[in-house]
PDB file of C-alpha atoms and ligand atoms in Angstrom:
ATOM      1  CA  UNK A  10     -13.294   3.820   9.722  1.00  0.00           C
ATOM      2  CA  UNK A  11     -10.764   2.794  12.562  1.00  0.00           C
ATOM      3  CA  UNK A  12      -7.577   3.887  10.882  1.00  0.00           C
ATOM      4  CA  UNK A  13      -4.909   1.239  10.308  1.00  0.00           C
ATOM      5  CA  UNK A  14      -1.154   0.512  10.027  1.00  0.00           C
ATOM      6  CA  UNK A  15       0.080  -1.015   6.660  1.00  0.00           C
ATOM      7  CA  UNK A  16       3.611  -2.237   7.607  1.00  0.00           C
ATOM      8  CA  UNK A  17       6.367  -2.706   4.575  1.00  0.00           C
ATOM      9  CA  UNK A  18       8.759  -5.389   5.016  1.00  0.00           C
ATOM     10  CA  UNK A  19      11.225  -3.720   1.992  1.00  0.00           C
ATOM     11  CA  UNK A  20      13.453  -2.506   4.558  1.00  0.00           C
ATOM     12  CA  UNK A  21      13.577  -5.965   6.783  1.00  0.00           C
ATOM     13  CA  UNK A  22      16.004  -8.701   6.813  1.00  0.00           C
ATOM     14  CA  UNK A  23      15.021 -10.495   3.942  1.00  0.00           C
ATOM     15  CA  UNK A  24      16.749 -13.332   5.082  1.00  0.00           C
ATOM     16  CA  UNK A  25      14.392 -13.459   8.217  1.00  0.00           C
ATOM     17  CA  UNK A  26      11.568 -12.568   6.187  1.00  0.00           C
ATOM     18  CA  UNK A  27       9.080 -15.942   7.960  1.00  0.00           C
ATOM     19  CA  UNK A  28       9.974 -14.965  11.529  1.00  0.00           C
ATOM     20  CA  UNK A  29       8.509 -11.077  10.800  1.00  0.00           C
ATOM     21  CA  UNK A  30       5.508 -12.021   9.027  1.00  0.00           C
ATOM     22  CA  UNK A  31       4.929 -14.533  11.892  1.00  0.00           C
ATOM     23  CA  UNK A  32       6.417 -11.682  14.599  1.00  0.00           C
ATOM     24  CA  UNK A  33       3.862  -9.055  12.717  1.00  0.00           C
ATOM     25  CA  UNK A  34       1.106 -11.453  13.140  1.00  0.00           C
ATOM     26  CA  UNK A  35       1.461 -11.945  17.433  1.00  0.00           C
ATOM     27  CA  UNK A  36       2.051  -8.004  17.249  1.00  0.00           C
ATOM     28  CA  UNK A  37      -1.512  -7.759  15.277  1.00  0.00           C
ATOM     29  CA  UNK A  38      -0.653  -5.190  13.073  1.00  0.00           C
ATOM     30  CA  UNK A  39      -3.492  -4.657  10.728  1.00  0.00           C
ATOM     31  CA  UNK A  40      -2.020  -5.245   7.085  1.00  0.00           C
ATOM     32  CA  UNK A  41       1.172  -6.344   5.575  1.00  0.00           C
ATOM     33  CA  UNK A  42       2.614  -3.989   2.815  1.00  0.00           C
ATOM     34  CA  UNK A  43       4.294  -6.230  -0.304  1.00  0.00           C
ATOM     35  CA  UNK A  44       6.092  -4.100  -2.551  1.00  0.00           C
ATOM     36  CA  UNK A  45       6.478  -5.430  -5.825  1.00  0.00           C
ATOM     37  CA  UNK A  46       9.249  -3.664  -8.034  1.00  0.00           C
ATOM     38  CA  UNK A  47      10.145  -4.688 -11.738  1.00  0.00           C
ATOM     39  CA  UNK A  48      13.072  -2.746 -12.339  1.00  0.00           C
ATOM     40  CA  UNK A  49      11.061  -1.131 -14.906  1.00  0.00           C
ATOM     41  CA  UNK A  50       8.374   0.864 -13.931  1.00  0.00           C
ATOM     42  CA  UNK A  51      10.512   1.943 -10.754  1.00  0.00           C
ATOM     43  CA  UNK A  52      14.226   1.797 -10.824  1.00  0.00           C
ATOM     44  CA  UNK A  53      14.723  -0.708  -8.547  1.00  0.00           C
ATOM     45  CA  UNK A  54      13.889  -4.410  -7.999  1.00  0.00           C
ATOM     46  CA  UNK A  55      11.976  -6.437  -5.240  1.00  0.00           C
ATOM     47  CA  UNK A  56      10.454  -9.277  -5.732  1.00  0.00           C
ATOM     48  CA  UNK A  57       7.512 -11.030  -7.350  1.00  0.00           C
ATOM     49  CA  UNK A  58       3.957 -12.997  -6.484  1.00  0.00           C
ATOM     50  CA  UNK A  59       6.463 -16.671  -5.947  1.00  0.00           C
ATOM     51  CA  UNK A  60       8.017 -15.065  -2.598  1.00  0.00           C
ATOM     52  CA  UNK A  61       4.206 -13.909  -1.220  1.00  0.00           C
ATOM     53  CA  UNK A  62       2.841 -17.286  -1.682  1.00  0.00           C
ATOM     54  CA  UNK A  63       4.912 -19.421   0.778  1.00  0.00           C
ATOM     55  CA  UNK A  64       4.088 -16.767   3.129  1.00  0.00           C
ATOM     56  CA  UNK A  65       0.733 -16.924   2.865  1.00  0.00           C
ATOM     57  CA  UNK A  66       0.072 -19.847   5.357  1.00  0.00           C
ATOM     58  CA  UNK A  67       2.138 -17.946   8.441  1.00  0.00           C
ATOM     59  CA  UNK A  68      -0.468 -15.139   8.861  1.00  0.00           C
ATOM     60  CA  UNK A  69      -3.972 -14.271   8.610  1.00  0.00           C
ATOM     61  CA  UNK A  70      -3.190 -10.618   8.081  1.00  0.00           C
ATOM     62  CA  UNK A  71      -4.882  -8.787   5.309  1.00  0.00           C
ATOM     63  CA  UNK A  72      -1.396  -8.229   2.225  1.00  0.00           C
ATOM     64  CA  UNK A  73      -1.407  -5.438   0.998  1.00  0.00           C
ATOM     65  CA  UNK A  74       0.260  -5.390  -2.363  1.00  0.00           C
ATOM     66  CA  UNK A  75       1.900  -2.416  -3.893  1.00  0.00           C
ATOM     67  CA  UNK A  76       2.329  -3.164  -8.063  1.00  0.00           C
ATOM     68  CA  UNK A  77       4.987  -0.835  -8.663  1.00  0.00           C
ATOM     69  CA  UNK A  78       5.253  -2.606 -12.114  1.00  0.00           C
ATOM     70  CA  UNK A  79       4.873  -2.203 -15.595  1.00  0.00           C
ATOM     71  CA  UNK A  80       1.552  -3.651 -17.056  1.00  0.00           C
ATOM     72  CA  UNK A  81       0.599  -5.476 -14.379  1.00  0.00           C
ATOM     73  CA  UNK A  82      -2.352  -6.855 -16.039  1.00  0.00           C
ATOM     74  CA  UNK A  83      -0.002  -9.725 -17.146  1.00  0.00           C
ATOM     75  CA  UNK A  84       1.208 -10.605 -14.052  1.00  0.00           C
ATOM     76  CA  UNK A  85      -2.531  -9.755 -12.053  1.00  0.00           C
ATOM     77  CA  UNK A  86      -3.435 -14.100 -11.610  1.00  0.00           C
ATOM     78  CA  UNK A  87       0.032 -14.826  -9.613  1.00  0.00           C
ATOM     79  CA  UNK A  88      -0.803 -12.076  -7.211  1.00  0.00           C
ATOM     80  CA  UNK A  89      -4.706 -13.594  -7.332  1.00  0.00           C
ATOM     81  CA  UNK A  90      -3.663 -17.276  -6.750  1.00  0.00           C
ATOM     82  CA  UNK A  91      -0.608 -15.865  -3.701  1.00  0.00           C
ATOM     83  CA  UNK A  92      -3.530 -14.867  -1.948  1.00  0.00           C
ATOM     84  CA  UNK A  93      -2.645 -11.302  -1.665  1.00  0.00           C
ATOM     85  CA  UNK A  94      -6.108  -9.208  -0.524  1.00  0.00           C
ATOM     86  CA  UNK A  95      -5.747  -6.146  -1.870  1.00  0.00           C
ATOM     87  CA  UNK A  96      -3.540  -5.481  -5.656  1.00  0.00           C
ATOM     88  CA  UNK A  97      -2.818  -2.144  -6.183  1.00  0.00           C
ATOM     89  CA  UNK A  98      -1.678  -1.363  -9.906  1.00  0.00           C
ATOM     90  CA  UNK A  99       0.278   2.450 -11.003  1.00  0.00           C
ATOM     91  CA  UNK A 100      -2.312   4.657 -12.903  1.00  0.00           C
ATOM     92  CA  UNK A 101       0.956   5.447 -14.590  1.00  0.00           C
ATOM     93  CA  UNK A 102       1.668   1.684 -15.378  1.00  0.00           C
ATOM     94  CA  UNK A 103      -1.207   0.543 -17.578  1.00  0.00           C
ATOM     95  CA  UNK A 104      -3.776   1.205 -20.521  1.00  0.00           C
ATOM     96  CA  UNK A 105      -6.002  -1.170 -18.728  1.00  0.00           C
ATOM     97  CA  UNK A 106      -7.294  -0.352 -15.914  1.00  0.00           C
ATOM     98  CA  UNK A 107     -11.015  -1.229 -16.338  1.00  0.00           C
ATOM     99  CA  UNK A 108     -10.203  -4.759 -17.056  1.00  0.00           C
ATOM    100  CA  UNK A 109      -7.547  -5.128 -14.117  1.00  0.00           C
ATOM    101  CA  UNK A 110     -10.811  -3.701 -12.082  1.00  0.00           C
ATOM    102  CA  UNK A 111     -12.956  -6.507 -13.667  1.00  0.00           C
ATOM    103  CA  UNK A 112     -10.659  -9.113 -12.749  1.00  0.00           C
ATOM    104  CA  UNK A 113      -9.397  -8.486  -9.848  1.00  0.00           C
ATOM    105  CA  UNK A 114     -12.977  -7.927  -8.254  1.00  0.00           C
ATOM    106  CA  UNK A 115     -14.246 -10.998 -10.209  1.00  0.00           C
ATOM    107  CA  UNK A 116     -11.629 -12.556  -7.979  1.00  0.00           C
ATOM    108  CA  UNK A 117     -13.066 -11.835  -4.639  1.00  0.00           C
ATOM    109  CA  UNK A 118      -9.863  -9.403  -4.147  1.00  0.00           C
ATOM    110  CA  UNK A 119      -9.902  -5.853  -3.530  1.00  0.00           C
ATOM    111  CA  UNK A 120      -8.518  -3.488  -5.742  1.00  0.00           C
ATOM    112  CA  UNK A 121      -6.331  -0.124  -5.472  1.00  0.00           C
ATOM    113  CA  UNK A 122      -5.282   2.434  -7.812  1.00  0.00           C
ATOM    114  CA  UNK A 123      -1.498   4.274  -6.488  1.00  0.00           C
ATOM    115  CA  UNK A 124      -0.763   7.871  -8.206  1.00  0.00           C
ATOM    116  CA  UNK A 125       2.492   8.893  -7.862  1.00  0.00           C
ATOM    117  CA  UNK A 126       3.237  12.069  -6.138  1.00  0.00           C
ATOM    118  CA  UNK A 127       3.114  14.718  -9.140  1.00  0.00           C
ATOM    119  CA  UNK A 128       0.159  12.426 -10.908  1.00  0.00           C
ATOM    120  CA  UNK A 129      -3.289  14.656 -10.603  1.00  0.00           C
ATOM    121  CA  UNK A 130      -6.305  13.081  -8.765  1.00  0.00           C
ATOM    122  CA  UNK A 131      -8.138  14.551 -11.688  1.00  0.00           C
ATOM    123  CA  UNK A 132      -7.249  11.096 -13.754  1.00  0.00           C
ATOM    124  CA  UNK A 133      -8.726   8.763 -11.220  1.00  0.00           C
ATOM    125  CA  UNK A 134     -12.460  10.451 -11.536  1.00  0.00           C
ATOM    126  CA  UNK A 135     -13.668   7.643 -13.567  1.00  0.00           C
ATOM    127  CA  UNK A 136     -12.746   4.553 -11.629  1.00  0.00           C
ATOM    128  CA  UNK A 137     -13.288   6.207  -8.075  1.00  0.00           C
ATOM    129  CA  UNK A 138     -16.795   4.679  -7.761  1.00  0.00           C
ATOM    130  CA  UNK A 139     -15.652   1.009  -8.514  1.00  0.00           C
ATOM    131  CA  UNK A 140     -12.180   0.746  -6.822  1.00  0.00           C
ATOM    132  CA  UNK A 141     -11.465  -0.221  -3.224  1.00  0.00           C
ATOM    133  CA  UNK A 142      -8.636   1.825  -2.190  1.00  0.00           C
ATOM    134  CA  UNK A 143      -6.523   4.963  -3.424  1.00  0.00           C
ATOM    135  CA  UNK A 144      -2.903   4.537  -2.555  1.00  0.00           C
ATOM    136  CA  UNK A 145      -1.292   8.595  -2.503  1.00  0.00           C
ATOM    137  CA  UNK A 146       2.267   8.102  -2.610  1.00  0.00           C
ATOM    138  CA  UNK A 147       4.117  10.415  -0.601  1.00  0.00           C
ATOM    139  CA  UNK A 148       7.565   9.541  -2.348  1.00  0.00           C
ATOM    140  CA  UNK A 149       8.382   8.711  -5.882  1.00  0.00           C
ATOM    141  CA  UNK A 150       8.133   4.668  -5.967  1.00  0.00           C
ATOM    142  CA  UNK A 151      11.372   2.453  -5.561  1.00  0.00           C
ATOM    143  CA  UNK A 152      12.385   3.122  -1.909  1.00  0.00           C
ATOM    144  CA  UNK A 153      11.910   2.838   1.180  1.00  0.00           C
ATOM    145  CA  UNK A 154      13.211   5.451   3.485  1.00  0.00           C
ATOM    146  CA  UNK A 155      12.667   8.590   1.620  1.00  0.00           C
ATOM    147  CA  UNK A 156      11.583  12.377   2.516  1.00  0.00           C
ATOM    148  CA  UNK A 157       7.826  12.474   3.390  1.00  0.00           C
ATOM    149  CA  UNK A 158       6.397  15.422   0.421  1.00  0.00           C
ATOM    150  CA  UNK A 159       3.516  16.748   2.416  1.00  0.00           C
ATOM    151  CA  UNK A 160       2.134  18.542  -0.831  1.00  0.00           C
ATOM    152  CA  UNK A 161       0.583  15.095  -1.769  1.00  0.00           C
ATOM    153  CA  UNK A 162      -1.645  15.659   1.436  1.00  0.00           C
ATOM    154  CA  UNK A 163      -3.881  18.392  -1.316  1.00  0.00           C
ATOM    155  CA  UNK A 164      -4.800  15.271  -3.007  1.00  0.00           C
ATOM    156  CA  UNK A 165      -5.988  13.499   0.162  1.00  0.00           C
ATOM    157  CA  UNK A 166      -8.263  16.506   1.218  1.00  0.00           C
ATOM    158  CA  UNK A 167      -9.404  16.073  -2.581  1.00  0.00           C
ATOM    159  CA  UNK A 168     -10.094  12.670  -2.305  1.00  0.00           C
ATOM    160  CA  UNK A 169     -11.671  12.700   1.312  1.00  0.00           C
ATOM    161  CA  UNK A 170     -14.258  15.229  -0.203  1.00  0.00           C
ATOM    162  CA  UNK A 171     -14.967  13.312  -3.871  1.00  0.00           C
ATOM    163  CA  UNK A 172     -16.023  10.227  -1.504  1.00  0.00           C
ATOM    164  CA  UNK A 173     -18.148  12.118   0.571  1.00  0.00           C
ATOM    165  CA  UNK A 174     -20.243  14.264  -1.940  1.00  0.00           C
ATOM    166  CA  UNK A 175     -20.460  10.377  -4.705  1.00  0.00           C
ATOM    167  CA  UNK A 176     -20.716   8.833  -1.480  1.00  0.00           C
ATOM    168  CA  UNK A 177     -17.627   6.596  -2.539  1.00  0.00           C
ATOM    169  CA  UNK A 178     -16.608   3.473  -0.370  1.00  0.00           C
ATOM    170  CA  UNK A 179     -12.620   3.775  -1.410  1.00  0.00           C
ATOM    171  CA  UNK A 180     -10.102   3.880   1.477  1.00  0.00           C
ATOM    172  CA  UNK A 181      -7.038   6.208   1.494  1.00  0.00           C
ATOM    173  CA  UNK A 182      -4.089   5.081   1.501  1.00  0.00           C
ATOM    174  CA  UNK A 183      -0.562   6.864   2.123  1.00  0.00           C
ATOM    175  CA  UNK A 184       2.762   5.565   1.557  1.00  0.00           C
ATOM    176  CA  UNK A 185       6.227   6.648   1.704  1.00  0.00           C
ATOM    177  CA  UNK A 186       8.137   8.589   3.845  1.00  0.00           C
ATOM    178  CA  UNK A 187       5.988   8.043   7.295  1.00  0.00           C
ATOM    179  CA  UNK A 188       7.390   8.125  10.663  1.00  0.00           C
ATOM    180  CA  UNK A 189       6.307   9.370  14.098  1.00  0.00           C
ATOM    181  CA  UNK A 190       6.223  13.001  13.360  1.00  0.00           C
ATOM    182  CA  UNK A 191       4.788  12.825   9.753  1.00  0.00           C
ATOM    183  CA  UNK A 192       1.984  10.101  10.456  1.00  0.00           C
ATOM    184  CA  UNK A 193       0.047  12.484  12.808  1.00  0.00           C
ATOM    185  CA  UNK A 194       0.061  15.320   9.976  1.00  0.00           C
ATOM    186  CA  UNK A 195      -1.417  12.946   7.096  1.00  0.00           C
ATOM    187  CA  UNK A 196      -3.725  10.887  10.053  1.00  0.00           C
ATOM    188  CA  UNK A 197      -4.726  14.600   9.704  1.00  0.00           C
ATOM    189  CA  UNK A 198      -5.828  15.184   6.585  1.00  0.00           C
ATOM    190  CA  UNK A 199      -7.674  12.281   6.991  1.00  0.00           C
ATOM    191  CA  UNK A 200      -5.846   8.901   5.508  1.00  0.00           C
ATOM    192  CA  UNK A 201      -7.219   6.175   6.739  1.00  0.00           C
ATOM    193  CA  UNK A 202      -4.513   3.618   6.500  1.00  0.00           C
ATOM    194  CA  UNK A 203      -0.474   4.511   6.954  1.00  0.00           C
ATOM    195  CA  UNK A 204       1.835   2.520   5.143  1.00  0.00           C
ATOM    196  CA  UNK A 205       5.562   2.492   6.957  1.00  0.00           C
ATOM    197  CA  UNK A 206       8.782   0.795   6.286  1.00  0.00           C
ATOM    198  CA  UNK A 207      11.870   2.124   6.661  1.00  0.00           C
ATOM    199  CA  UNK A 208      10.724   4.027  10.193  1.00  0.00           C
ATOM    200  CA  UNK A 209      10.036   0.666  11.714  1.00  0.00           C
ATOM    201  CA  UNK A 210      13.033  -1.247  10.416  1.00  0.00           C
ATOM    202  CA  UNK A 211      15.378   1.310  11.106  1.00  0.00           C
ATOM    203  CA  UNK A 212      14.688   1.569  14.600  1.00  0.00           C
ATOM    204  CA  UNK A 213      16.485   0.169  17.292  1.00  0.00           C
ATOM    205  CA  UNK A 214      13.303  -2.094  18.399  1.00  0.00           C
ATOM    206  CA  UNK A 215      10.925  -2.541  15.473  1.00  0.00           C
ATOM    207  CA  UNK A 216       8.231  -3.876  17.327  1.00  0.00           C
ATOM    208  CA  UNK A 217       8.321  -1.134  19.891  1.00  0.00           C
ATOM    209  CA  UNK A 218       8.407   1.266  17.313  1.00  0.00           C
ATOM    210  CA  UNK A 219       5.156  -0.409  15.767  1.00  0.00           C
ATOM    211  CA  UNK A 220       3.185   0.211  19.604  1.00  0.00           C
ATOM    212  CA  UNK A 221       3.890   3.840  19.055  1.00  0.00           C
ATOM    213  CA  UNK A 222       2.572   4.390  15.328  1.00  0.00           C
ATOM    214  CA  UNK A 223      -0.218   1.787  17.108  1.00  0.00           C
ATOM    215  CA  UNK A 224      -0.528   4.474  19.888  1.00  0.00           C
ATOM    216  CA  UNK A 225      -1.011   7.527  17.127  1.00  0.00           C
ATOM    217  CA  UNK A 226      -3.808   5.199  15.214  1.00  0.00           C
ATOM    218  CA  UNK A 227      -6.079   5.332  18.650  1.00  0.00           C
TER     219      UNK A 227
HETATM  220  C1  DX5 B 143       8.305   2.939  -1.928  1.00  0.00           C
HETATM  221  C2  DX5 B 143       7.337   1.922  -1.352  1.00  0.00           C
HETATM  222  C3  DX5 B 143       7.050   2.172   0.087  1.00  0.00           C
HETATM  223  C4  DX5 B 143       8.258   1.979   0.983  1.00  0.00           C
HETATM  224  C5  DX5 B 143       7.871   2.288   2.408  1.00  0.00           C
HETATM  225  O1  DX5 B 143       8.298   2.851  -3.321  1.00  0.00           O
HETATM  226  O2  DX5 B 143       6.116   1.960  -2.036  1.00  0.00           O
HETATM  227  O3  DX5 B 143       6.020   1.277   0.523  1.00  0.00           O
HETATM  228  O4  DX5 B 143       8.744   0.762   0.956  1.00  0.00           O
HETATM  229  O5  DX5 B 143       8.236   3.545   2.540  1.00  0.00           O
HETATM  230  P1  DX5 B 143       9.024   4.069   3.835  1.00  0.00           P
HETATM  231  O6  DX5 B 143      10.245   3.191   4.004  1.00  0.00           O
HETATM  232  O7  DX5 B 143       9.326   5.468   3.493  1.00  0.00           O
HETATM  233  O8  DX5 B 143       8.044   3.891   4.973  1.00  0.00           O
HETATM  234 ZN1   ZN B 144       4.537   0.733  -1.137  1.00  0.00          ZN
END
């Protein structure tokens, strides 16, 4: 699969938050990473499925959406009806995952399952065949702008091999922590998609920075 940049906004200007989905759009990134926080799950708190929505009509580009709250299986129709593509729930959030699976593919939307970085692959073995995505976090959830912790990258190699001996179709997501010298390691070990925040909007040109990640995805 052509790998592919997953760009979070959580460290943007909120306050310009229009002009960079429309700016990430003419730069044709490939996905827009949304990350939901409740203040519960993860210490900290974003935003919900009412700020996606309006945003919806300025770009075509596949949104990504990161869950990082607690049972998300009451919240899992406003992310539907936003129009986000892919809803990824916390293995660590929920007692019920096989129905958010249900739903969320009964939707037309693609699902992901996120373990955080000390959570075991092991407890994903019976929804790898049905999901869409795996999303290995790198950090601990709630912030952009932390230390990439390459140990996660065992779990990739572990879930790179499960999908080729079931013959899985999940992608492999990595987020947190990625910048120009750690994106090449986990490209590596064989993630297919790169989620990256803070590296972007912490640079002096964002959308310079986003050509050179571009560059390392070639
Ligand atoms: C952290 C989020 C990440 C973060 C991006 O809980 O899931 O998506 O915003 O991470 P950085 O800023 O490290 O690229
Ligand atoms: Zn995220």
């Amino acid at each position: 699969m052509q790998k592919k940049l997953s760009v979070s906004i959580l460290d943007s200007d909120f306050s310009k938050i229009k002009e960079t989905i429309k700016k990430l759009e003419k730069n044709k990134v490939d996905w827009i990473h949304f990350d939901v926080m409740d203040g519960n799950f993860v210490s900290n708190l974003t935003f919900g499925a009412k700020l996606i929505k309006p945003l919806r009509k300025f770009s075509n580009l596949t949104f990504d959406t990161h869950l990082m709250i607690k049972n998300p299986e009451k919240y899992l129709q406003n992310f539907i009806d936003a129009g986000c593509d892919i809803i990824t729930v916390h293995y660590e959030a929920t007692k019920n995952l096989k129905k958010i699976i249900e739903v969320t593919k009964k939707a037309g939307k693609k699902i992901g399952i996120s373990i955080k970085p000390k959570t075991p692959v092991n407890v994903l073995k019976k929804y790898l065949c049905c999901i869409d995505l795996v999303l290995v976090m790198s950090v601990e959830p709630g912030f952009g702008g932390q230390i990439f912790n390459e140990s996660v990258l065992q779990k990739v190699l572990q879930l790179k091999d499960l999908r080729e001996t079931k013959n899985y179709k999940y992608i492999i997501e990595i987020d947190g922590g990625i910048n120009l010298q750690t994106a090449p390691i986990a490209l590596k070990a064989g993630v297919d998609v790169i989620v990256v925040g803070n590296a972007i909007f912490s640079s002096k040109n964002p959308f310079k920075t986003i050509d050179k990640f571009k560059q390392l995805l070639k």
